[in-house]
Short mmCIF file of C-alpha atoms in Angstrom, two decimals:
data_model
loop_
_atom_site.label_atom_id
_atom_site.label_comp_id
_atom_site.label_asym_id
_atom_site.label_seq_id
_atom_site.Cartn_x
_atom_site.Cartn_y
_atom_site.Cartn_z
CA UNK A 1 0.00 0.00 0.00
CA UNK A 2 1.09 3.17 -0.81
CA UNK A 3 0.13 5.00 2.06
CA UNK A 4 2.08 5.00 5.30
CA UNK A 5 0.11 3.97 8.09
CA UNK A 6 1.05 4.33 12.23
CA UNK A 7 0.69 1.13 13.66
CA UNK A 8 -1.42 2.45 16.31
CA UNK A 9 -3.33 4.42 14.22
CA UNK A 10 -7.19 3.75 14.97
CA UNK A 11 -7.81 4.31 11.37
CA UNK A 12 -6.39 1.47 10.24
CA UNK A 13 -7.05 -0.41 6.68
CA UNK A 14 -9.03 -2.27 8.85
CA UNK A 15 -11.63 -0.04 9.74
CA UNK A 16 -12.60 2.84 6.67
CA UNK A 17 -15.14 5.39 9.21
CA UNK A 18 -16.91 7.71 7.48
CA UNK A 19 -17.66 11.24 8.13
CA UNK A 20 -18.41 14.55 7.35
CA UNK A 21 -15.08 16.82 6.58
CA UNK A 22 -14.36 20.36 4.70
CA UNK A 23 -11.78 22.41 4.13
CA UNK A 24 -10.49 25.86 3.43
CA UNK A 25 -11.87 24.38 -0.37
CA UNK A 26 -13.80 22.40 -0.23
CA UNK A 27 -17.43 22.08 0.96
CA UNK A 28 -18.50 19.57 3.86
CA UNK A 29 -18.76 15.95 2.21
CA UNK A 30 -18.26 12.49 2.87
CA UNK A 31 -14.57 11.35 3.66
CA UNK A 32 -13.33 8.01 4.92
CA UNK A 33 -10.54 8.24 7.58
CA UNK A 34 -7.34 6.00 6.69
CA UNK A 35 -3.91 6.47 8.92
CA UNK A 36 -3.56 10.75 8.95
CA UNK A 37 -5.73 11.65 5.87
CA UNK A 38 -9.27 11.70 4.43
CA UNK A 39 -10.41 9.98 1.08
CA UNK A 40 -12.36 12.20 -0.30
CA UNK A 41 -15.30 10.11 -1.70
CA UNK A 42 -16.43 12.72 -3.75
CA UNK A 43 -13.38 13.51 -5.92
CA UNK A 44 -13.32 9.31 -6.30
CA UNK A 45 -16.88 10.11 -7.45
CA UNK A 46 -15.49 12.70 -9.97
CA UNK A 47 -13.31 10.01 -10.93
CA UNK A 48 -15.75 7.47 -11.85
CA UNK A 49 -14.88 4.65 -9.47
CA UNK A 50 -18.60 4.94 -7.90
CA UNK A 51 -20.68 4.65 -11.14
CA UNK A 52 -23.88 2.77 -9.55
CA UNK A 53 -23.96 5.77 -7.07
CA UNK A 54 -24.90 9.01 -7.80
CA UNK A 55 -21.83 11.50 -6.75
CA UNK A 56 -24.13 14.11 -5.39
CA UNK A 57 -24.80 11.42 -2.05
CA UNK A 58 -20.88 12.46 -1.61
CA UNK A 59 -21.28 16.03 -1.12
CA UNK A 60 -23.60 16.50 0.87
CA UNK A 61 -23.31 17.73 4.42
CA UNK A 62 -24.77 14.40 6.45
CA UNK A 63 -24.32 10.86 5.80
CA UNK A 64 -27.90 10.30 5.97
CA UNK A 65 -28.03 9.89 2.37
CA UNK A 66 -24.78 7.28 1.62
CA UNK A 67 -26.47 5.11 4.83
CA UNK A 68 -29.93 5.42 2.81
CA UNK A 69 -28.25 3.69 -0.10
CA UNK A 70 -28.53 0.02 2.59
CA UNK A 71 -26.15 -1.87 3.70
CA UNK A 72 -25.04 -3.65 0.97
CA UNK A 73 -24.30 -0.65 -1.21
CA UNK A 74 -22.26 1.23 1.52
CA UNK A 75 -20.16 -2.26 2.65
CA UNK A 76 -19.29 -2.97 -1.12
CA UNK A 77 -17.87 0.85 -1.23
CA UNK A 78 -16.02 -0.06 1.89
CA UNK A 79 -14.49 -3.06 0.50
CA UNK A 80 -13.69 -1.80 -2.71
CA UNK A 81 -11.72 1.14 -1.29
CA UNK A 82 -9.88 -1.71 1.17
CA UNK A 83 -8.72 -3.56 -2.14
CA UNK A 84 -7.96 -0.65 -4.14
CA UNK A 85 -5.75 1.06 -0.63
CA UNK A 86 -4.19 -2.46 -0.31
CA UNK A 87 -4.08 -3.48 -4.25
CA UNK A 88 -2.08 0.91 -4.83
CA UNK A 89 -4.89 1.23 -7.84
CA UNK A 90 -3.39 3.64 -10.02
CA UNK A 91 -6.13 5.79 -9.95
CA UNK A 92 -5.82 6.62 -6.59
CA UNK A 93 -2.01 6.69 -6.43
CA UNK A 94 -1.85 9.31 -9.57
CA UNK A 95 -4.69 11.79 -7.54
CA UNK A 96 -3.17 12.81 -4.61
CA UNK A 97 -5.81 15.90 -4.46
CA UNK A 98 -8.50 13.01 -3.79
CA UNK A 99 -6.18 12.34 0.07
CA UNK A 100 -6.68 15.35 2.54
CA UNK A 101 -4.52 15.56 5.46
CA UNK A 102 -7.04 15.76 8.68
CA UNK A 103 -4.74 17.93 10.38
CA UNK A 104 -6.38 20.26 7.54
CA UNK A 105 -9.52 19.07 7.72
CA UNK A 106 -12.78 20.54 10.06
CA UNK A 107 -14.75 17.55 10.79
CA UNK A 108 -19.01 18.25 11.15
CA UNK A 109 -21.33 16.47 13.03
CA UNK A 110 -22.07 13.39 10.43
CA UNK A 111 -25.57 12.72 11.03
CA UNK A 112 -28.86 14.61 10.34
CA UNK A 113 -30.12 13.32 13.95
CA UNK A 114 -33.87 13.15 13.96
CA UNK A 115 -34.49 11.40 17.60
CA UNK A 116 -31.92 10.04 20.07
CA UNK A 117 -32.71 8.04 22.99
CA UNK A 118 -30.00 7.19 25.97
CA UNK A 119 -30.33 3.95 27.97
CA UNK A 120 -28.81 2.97 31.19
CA UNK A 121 -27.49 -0.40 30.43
CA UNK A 122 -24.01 -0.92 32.71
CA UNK A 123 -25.56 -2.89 35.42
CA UNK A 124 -22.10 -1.80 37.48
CA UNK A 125 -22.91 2.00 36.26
CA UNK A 126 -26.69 1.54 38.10
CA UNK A 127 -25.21 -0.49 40.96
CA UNK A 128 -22.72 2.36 42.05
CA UNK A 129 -25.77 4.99 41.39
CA UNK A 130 -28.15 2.73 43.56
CA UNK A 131 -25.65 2.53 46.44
CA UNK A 132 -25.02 5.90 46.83
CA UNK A 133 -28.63 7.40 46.23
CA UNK A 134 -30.47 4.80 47.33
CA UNK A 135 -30.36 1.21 49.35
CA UNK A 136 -27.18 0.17 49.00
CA UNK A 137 -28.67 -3.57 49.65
CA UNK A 138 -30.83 -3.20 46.83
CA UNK A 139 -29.34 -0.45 44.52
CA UNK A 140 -30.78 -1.51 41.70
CA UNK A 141 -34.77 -0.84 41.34
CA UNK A 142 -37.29 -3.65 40.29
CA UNK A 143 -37.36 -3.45 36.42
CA UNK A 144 -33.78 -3.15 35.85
CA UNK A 145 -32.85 -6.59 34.90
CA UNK A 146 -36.18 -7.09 32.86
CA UNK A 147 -35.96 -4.08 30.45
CA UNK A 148 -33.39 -1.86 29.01
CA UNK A 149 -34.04 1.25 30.58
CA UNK A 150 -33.71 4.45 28.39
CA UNK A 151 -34.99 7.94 28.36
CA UNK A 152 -36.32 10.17 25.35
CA UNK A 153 -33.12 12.32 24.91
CA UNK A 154 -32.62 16.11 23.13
CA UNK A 155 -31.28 15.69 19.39
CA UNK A 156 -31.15 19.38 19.03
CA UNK A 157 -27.90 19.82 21.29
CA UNK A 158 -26.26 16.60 20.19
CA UNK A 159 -22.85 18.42 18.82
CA UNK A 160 -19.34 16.92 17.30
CA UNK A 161 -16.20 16.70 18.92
CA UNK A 162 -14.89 19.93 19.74
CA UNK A 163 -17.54 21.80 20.44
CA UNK A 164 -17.42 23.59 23.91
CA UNK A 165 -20.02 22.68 26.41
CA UNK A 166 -20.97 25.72 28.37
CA UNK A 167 -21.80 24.89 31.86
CA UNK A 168 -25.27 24.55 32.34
CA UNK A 169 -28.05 26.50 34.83
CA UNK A 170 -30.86 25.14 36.55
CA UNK A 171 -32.72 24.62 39.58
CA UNK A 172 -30.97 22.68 42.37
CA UNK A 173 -31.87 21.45 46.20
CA UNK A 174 -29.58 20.37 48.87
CA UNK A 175 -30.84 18.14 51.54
CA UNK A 176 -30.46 20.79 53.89
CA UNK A 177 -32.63 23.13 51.95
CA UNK A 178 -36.12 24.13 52.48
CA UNK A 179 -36.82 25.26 49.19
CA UNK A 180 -34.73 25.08 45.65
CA UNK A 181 -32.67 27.70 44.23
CA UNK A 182 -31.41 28.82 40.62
CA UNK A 183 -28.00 28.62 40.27
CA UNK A 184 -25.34 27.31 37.72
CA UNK A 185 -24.31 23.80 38.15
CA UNK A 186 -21.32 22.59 40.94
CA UNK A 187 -21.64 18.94 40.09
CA UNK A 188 -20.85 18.98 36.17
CA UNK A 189 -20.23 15.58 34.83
CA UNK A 190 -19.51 13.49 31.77
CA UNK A 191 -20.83 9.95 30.67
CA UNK A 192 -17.99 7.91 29.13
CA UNK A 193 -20.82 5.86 26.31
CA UNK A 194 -21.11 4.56 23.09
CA UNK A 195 -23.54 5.04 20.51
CA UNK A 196 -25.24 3.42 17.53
CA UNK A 197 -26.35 4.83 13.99
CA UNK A 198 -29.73 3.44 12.88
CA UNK A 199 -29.30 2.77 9.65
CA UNK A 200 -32.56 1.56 8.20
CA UNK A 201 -36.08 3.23 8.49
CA UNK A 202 -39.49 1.05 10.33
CA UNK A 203 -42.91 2.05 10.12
CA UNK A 204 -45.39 2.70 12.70
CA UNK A 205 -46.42 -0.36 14.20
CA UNK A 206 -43.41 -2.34 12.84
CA UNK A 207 -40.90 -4.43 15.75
CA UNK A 208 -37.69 -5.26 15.02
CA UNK A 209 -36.55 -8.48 16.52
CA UNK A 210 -33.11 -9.27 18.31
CA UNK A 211 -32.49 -11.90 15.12
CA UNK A 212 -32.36 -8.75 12.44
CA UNK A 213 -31.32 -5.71 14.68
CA UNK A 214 -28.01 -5.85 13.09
CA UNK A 215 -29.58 -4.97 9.68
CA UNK A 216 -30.90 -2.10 11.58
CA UNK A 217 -28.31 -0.83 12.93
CA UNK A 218 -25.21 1.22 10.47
CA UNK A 219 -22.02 1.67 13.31
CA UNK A 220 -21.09 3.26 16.09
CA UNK A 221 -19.59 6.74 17.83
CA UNK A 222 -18.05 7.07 20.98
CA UNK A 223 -20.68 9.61 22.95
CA UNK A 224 -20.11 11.98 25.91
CA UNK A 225 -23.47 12.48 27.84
CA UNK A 226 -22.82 15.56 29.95
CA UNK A 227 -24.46 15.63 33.09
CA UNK A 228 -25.61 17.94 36.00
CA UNK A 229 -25.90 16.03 38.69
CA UNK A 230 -27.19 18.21 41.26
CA UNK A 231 -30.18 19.62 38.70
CA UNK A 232 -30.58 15.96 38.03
CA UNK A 233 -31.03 15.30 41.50
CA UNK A 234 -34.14 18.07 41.81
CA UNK A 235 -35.34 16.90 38.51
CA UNK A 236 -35.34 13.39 38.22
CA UNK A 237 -38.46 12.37 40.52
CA UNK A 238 -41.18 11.23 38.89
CA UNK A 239 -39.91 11.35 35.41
CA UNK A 240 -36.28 11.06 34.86
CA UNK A 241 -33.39 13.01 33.42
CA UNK A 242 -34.93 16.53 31.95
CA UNK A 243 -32.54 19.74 32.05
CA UNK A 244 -29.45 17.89 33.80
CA UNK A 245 -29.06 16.12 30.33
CA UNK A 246 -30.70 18.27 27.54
CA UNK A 247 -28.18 21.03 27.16
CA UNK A 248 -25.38 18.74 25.20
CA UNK A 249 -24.18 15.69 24.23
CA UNK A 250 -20.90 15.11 22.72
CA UNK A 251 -20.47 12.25 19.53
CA UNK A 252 -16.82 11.55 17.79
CA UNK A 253 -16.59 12.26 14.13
CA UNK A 254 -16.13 9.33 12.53
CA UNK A 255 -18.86 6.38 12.17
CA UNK A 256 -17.44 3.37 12.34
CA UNK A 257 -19.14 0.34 10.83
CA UNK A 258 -20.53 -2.38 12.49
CA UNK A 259 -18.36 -4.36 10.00
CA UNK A 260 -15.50 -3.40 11.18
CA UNK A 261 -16.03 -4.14 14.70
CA UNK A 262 -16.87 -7.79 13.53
CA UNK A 263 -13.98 -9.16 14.97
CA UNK A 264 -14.23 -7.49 18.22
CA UNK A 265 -17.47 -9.20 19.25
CA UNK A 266 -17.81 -11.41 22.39
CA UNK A 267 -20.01 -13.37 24.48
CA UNK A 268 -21.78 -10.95 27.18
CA UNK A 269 -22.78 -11.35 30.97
CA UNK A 270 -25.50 -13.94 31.81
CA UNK A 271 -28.75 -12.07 32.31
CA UNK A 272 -30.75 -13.29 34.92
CA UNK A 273 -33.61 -13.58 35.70
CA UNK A 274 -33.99 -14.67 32.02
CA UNK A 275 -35.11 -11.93 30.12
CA UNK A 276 -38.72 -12.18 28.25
CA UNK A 277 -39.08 -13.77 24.63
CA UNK A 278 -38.48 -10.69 22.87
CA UNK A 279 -35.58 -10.17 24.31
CA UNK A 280 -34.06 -13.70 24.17
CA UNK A 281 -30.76 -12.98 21.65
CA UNK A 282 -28.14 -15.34 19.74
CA UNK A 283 -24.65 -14.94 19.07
CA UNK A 284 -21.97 -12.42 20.46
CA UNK A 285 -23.62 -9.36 20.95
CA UNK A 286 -21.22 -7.61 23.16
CA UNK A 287 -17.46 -6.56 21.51
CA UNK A 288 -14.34 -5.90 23.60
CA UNK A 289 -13.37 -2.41 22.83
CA UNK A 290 -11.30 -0.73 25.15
CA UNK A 291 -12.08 2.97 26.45
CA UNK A 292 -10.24 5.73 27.64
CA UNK A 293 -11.28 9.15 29.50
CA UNK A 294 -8.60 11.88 29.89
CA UNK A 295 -9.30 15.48 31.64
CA UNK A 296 -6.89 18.20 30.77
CA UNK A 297 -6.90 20.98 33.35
CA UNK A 298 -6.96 24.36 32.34
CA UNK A 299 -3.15 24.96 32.84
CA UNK A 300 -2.59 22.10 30.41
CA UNK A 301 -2.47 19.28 32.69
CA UNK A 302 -3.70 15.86 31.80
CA UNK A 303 -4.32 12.73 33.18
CA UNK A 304 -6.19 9.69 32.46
CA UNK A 305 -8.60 8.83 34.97
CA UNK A 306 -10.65 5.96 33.77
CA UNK A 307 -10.26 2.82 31.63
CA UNK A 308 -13.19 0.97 30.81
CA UNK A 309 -14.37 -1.72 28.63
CA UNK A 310 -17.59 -1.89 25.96
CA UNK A 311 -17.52 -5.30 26.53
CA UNK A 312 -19.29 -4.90 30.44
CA UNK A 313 -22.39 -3.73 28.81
CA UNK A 314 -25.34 -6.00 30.42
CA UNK A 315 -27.49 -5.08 27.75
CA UNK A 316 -26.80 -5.48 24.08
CA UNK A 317 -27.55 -3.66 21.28
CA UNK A 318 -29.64 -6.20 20.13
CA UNK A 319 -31.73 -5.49 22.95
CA UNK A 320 -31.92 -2.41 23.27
CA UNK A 321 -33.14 -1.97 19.70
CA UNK A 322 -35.67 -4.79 20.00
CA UNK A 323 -37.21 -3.77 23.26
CA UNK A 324 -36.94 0.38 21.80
CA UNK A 325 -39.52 -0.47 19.04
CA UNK A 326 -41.32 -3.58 20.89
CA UNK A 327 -44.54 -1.15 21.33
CA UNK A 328 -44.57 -0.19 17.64
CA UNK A 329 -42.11 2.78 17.63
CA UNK A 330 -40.93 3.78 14.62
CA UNK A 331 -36.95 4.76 13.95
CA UNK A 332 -35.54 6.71 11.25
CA UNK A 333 -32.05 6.43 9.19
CA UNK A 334 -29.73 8.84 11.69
CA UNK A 335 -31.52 8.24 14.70
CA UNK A 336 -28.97 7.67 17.69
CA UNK A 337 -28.79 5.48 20.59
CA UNK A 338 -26.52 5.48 23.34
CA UNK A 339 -25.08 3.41 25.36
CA UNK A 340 -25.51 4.74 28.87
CA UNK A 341 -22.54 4.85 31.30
CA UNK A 342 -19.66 2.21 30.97
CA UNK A 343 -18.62 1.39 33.74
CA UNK A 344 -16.70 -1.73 34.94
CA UNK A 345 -15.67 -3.67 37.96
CA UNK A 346 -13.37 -1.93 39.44
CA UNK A 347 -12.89 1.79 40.58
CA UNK A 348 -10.71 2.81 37.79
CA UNK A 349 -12.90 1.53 35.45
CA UNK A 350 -16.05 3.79 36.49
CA UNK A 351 -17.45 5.51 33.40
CA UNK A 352 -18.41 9.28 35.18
CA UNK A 353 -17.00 11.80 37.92
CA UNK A 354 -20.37 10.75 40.23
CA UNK A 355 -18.93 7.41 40.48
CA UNK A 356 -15.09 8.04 40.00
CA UNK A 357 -15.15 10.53 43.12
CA UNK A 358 -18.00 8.87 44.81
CA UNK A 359 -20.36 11.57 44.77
CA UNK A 360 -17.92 14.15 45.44
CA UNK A 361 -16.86 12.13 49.00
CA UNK A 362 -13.63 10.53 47.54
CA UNK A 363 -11.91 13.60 44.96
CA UNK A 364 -9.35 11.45 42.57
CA UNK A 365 -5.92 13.04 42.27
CA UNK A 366 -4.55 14.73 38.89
CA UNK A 367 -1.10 14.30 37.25
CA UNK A 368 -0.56 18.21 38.49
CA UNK A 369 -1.73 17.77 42.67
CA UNK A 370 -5.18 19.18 41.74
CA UNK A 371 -8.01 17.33 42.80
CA UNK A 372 -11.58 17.37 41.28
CA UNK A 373 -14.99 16.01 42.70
CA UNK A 374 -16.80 17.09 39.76
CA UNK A 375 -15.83 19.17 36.53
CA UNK A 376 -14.04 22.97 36.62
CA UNK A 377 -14.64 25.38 34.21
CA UNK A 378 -11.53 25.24 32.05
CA UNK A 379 -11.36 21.57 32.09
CA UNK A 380 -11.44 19.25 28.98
CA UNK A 381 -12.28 15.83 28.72
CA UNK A 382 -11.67 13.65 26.19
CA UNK A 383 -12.45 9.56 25.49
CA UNK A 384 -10.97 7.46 23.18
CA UNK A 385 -11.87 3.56 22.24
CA UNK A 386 -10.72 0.94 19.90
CA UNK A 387 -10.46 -2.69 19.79
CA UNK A 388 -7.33 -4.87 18.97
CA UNK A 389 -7.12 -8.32 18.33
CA UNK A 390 -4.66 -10.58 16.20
CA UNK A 391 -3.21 -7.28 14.88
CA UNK A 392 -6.59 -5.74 14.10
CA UNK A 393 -6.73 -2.54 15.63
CA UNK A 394 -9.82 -0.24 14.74
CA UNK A 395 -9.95 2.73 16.76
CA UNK A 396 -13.25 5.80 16.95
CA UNK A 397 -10.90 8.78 17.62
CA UNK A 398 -11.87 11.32 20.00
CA UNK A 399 -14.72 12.73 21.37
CA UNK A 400 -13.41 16.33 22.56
CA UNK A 401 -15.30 18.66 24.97
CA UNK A 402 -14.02 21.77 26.82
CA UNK A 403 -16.37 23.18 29.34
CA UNK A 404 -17.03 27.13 29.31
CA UNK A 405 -18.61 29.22 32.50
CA UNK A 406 -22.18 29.37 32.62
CA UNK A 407 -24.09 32.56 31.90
CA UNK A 408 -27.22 32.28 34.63
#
């Protein structure tokens, strides 16, 4: 190949993500990310090496489009640029113009999102919230091993990598307080998560089944739900997260297929009580992918203070798709899912600040002497994932988020 590719690059030949890039010249449009550089699909287009598709699904400012074309269409594109990388096609090796270095490149949000929903689907995540706001003998509430719980999130502030999160106002009520205040937020969070790409439209009334969620379901982003846990505290009684969630969530560039996180998929917990009919799923459903989360301090510190896993997800994807649409509900090409809070075994592994500092009672330790409970203004956090097996390595990026003061 005629490309030179860092062996611990996550955008390996392997893996081909696509996503939504522009330059100083060119207009947002569909790239694929390979070591350093974007392929510009739409000067291949130009080209003629797409001629079933239409070149005009290459420049436009979503993917929505290219995932409309199914699954088959978009994994033969992804294979043929694989053989022709790996194969140095002349056509590609004589047009270096169609190879943009991302360093140069402004990446945009890469879906049109029309709904996204959040689940809660780390049984360790729920455990560690149960103990410390509830009974810690029985932390987790009646329903949560018989459905995927999720909430009905905001698509509106769902924003790409980079994008500063500006601390968020709200009401609040400590348990010393009569009445609630107004005030900005002390207990800003993050949610280290995943999330999926639907990549196939239902109608009303239509389920989709465990057996053929994968045909459902295009790849995956790493996701930052940012959290305010002290409006969600106020807020969340009878009806779950409202403000302390709505004002932004964070999604990596890149999509990366479900393809090529085939090899990365293993077998996941044992579910019990065994889950109703509908849910009943074959196969490996879980995948091993290892995640990062690093906060930079203002000064320019950094330090990586968790390491998780994708793999300790109690409920699948699978699942969470079939039980989503079990009532008849109806998802669209774009729509996004997350993954709720990963969080693993062990306190290093703990997917958010609420659990890494144990609700502000044990502060972790940064690289510089500083010590955080919760998030400063100033600070940036940023997670990372990819899986590697047999040499495989296919990596998401970064999902990037600085936070900004609030303006109450």
């Amino acid at each position: 190949m005629f490309l030179s590719i860092p062996a611990d690059s996550d955008f390996s030949i392997h893996n081909l993500p696509f996503g939504i890039f522009s330059t100083q010249d060119r207009s947002p449009r569909v790239g694929v990310a390979i070591g350093d550089a974007i392929l510009d699909l739409y000067a291949l287009a130009e080209l003629g090496l797409f001629p079933e598709i239409d070149p005009q699904v290459f420049q436009q400012k979503t993917l929505n489009d290219l995932i409309a074309l199914g699954k088959k269409t978009t994994s033969a594109l992804r294979l043929d640029l694989q053989r022709w990388l790996q194969e140095d096609l002349p056509l590609l090796r004589e047009n270096p113009t169609a190879f943009v270095p991302q360093a140069e490149a402004t990446m945009h949000l890469p879906i049109e999102i029309g709904d996204y929903t959040d689940f809660y689907s780390s049984i360790e995540h729920a455990t560690n919230v149960g103990k410390m706001f509830r009974d810690p003998a029985n932390a987790l509430l009646p329903n949560w091993r018989h459905i995927p719980v999720g909430y009905h999130g905001r698509a509106s502030s769902v924003v790409v990598s980079g994008t500063p999160v500006q601390r968020p106002c709200g009401q609040v009520k400590g348990k010393d307080d009569l009445l609630p205040h107004f005030q900005a937020s002390a207990r800003l969070d993050f949610e280290l998560e995943t999330g999926f790409i639907i990549g196939k439209t239902t109608a009303m009334g239509q389920r989709i089944g465990t057996a053929e969620a994968g045909e459902y379901i295009f790849g995956k982003v790493l996701l930052n739900d940012w959290s305010a846990r002290d409006i969600q505290a106020w807020e969340y009684v009878p009806l779950g997260p409202f403000l302390a969630k709505n004002f932004a969530t964070s999604i990596s560039p890149w999509v990366v297929t479900m393809a090529a996180l085939e090899p990365f998929r293993i077998a996941g917990p044992v579910q019990e009580p065994a889950v109703l009919p509908y849910l009943v799923y074959e196969g490996l459903q879980n995948y091993d992918l290892n995640l990062f989360v690093e906060l930079q301090t203002s000064q320019g510190s950094s330090t990586e203070i968790c390491r998780s896993n994708f793999r300790y997800m109690y409920w699948n994807m699978a699942q969470q798709l079939a039980h989503h649409t079990v009532n008849g509900c109806n998802v669209r090409i774009g729509d996004l899912m997350g993954s709720g809070t990963i969080s693993g075994p062990s306190p290093d592994s703990y997917g958010s600040m609420l659990e890494l500092a144990w609700s502000g009672t044990q502060p972790i330790r940064l690289e510089d002497g500083s010590t955080r409970s919760f998030l400063e203004d100033g600070d940036t956090v940023t997670m990372r994932g990819y899986g590697l097996k047999d040499g495989v390595r296919v990596g998401f990026g970064a999902v990037r988020g600085q936070i900004l003061p609030a303006i109450c």
